[in-house]
Coordinates of C-alpha atoms in Angstrom, one line a residue:
X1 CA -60.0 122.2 -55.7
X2 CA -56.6 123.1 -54.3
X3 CA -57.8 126.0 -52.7
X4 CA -60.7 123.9 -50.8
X5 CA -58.1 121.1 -49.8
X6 CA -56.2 123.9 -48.3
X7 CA -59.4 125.6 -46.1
X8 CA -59.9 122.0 -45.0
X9 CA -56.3 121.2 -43.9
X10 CA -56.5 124.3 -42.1
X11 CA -59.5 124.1 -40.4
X12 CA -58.7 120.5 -39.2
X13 CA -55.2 121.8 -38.2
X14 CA -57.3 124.7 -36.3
X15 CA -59.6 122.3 -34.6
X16 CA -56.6 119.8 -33.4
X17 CA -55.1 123.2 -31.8
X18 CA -57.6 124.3 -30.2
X19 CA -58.5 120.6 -28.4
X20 CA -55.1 120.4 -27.6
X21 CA -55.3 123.6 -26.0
X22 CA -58.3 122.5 -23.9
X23 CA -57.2 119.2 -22.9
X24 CA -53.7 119.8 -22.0
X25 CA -55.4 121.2 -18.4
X26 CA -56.0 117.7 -18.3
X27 CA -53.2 115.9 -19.7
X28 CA -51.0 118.2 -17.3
X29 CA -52.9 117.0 -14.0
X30 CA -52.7 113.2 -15.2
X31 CA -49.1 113.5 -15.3
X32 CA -48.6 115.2 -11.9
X33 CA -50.7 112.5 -10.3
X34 CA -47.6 110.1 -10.6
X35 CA -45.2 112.9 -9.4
X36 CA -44.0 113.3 -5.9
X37 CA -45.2 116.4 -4.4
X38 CA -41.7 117.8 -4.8
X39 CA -41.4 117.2 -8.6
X40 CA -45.0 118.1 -8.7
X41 CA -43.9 121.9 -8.0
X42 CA -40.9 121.9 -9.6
X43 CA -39.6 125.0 -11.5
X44 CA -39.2 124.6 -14.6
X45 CA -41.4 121.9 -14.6
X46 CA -40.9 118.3 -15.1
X47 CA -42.2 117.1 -18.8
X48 CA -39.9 113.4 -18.2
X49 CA -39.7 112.0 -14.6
X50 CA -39.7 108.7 -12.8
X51 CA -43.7 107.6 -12.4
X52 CA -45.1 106.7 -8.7
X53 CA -48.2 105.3 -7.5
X54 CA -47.9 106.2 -3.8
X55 CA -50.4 109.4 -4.6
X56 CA -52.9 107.0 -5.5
X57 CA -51.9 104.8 -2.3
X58 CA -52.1 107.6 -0.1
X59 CA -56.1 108.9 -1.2
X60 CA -57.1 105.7 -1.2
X61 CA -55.9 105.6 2.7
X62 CA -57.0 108.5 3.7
X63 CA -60.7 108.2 2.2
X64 CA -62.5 105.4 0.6
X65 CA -62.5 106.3 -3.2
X66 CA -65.3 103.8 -4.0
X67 CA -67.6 105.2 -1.1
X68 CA -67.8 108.6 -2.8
X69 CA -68.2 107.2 -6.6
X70 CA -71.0 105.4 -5.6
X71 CA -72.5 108.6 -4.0
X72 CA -71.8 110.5 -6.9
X73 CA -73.9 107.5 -9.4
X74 CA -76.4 107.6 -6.9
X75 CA -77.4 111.1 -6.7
X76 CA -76.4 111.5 -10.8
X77 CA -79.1 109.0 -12.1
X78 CA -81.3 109.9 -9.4
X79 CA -82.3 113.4 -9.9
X80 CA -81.7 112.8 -13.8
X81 CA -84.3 110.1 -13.4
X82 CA -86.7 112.4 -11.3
X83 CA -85.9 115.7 -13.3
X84 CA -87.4 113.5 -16.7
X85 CA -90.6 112.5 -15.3
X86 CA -91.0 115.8 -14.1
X87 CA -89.9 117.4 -17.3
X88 CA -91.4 114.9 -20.0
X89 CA -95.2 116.1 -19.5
X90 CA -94.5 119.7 -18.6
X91 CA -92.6 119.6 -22.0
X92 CA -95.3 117.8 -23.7
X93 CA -97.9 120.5 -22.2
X94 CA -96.1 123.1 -23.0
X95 CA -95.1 122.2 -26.8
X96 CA -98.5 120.4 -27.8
X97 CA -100.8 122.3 -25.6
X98 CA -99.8 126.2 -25.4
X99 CA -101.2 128.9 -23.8
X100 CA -100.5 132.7 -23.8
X101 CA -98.4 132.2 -20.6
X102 CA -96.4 129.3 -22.3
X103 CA -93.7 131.8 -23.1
X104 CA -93.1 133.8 -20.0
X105 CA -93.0 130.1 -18.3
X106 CA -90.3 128.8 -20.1
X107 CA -88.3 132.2 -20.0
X108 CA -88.9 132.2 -16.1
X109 CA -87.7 128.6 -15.9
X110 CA -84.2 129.1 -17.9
X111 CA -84.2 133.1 -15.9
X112 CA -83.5 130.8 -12.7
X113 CA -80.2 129.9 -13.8
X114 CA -78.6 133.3 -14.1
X115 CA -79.4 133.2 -10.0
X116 CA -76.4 133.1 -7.9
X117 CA -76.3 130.1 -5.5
X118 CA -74.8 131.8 -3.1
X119 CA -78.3 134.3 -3.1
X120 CA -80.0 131.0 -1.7
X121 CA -77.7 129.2 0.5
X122 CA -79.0 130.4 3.9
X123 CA -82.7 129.7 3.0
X124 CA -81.9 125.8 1.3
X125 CA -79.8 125.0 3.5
X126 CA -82.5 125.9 7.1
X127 CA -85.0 123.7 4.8
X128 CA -82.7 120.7 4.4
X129 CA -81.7 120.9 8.0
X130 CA -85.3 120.8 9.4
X131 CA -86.2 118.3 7.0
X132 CA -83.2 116.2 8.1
X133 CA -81.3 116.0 5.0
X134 CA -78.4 117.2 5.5
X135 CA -76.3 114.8 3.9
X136 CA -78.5 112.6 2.5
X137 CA -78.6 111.0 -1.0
X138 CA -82.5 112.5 -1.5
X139 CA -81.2 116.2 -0.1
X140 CA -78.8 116.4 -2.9
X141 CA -81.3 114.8 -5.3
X142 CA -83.8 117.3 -4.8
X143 CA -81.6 120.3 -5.4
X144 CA -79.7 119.0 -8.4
X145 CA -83.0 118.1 -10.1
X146 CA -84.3 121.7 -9.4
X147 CA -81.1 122.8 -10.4
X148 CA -81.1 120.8 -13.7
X149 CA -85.1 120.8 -14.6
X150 CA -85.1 124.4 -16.5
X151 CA -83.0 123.4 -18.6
X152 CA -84.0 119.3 -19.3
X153 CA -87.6 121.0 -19.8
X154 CA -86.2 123.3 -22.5
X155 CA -84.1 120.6 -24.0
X156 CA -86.9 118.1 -24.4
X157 CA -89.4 120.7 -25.0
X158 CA -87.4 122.1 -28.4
X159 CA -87.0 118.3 -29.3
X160 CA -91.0 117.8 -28.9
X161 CA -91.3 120.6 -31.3
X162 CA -89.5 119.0 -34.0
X163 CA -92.6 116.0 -34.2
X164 CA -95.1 117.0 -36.5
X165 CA -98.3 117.6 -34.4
X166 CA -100.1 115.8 -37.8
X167 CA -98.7 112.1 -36.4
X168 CA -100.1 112.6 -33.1
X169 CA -103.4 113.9 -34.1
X170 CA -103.8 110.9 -36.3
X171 CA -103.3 109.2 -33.3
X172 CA -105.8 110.6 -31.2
X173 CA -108.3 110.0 -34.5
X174 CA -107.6 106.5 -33.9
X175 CA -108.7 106.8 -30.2
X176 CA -105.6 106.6 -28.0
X177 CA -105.8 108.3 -24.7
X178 CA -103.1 111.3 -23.4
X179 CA -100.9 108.5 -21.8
X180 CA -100.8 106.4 -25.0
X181 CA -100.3 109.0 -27.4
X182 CA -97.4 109.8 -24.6
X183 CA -96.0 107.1 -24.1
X184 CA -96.3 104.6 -27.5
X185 CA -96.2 107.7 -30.4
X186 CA -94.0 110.6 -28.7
X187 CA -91.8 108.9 -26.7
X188 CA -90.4 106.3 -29.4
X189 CA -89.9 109.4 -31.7
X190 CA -88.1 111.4 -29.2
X191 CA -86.2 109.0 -27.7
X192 CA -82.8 110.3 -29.1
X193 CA -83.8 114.1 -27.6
X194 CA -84.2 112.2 -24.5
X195 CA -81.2 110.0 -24.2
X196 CA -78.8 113.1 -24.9
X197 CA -80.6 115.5 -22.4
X198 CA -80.0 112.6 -19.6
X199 CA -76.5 112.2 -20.9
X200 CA -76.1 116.1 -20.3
X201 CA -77.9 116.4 -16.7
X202 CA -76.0 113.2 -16.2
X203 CA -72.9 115.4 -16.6
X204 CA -73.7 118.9 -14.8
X205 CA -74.5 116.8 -11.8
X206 CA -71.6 115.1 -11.8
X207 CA -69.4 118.4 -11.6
X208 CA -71.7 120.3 -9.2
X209 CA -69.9 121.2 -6.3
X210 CA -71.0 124.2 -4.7
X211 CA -74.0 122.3 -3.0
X212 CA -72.6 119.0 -2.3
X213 CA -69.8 121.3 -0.2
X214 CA -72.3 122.8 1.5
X215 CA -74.9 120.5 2.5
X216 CA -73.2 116.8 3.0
X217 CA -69.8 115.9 5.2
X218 CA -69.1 112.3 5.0
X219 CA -72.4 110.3 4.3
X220 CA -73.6 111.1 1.2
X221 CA -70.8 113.1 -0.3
X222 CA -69.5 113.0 -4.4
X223 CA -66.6 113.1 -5.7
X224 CA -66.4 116.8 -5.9
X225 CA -66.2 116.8 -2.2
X226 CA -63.9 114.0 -2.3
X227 CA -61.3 116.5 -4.5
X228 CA -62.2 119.2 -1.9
X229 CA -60.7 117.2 0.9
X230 CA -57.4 117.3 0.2
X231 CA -57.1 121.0 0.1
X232 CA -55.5 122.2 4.0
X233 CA -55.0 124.7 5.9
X234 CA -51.2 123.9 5.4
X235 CA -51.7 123.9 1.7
X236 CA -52.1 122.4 -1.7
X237 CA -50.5 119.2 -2.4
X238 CA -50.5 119.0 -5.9
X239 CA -49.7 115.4 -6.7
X240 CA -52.2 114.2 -4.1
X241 CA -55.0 116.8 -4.9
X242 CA -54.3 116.1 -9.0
X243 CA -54.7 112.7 -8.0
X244 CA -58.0 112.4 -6.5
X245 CA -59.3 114.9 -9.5
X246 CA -58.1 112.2 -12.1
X247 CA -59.9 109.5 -10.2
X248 CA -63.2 111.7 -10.1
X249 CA -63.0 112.6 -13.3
X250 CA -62.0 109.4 -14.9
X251 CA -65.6 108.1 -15.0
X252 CA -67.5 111.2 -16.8
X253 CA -65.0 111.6 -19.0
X254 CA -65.3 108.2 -20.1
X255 CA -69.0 108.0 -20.4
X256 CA -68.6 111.6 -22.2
X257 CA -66.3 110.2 -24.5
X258 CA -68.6 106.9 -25.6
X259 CA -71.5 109.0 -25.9
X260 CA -70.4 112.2 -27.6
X261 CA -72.6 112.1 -30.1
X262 CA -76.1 111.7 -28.5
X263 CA -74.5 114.5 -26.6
X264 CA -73.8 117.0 -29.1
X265 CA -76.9 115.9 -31.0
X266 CA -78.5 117.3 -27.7
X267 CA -76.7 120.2 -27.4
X268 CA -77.0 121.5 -30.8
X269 CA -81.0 120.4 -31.5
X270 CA -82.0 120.9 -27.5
X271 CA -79.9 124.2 -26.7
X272 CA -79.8 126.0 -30.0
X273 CA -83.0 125.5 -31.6

């Protein structure tokens, strides 16, 4: 008993280490926010200094804060919203109806992720231009949902698995139709699947940055391009740039924090299985 106690003790002990190590990044860049940029570079640096909220007064001067939040919702829980009723019935073909291509689909879907974005900057970025969205909210919709839809249709495909195919064919017995046996038997049971994949596309949306750099300036840009405007050609300035990346971060991390465990419920039955 002694000896379990002791595996415990040190396996919490372990764990507390290693979030500590992870979040300190973090708790590091909160603190410089309320240093002057002078402090903020400091050598050795400052663990115990006089706090200051001209930082914050400065950002919030030199861009509108709120304007890119709002941006960064909008284009968040919109191509969530559109990659799940895109992935939801390509999932539900896919797991209830296969076919001998079934496979190669869904390894060709998740195979587009190890594609550089670099590789199709040029090409996205004509389209979006002759389209006239450059720097639109539906530009950065579009290619954030095909960014995020190989792996929501994986997610909710491995959670469509786990139903037993035996309720649904009782079901149809009973003479509902593809659409109710969708959306009154599957969708109930799967409900938790589907919360924590939107939780997670919620979240890799958020952080994109490469293409919200690229294809918006002032219109429809997140908060990713909001941090990326306070880097110059005469420098860094650390308390102002670890500023802005506290106030763009705030919100995620919040709404990661409350729903952690849909999330990890998502990750570990979505991505694993």
């Amino acid at each position: 008993m002694a000896r379990k106690t002791s595996k415990i003790w040190l396996w919490t002990f372990l764990g507390w280490l290693a979030a500590c190590i992870l979040f300190f990044p973090i708790f590091w860049m909160f603190l410089t926010s309320f240093k002057t940029e002078v402090a903020a570079v400091s050598t050795p640096p400052q663990l115990f200094f006089r706090p200051t909220f001209e930082n914050y007064i400065a950002i919030q001067d030199r861009a509108n804060y709120f304007n890119y939040a709002f941006n960064s919702v909008v284009i968040s829980l919109g191509s969530t919203i559109v990659a799940l009723l895109l992935a939801v019935p390509a999932a539900y073909a896919m797991a209830f109806f296969p076919t001998k291509r079934t496979k190669g689909t869904l390894l060709w879907m998740l195979s587009t992720k190890m594609l550089p974005p670099v590789g199709v900057l040029v090409p996205i970025y004509i389209l979006c231009r002759n389209a006239g969205l450059l720097d639109t909210h539906i530009g950065l919709i579009i290619i954030y949902t095909l960014i995020n839809l190989p792996i929501v249709v994986w997610m909710i495909y491995s959670f469509f698995k786990e139903v037993p195919k035996e309720i649904l064919e009782a079901d149809r017995m009973d003479g509902a139709t593809t659409q109710q046996e969708l959306v009154h038997v599957l969708l109930p049971l799967a409900v938790p699947g589907i919360a924590s994949t939107a939780l997670l596309s919620i979240i890799l949306s958020w952080n994109e940055a490469f293409w919200s750099l690229n294809l918006t300036t002032a219109d429809a840009a997140p908060l990713t391009a909001f941090i990326a405007s306070f880097s110059s050609p005469q420098g860094l300035f650390w308390a102002k740039l670890s500023a802005a990346s506290t106030l763009a971060i705030a919100p995620i991390l919040i709404f990661g924090w409350l729903s952690q465990r849909q999330l990890v419920r998502g990750l570990t039955f979505g991505a694993v299985k």
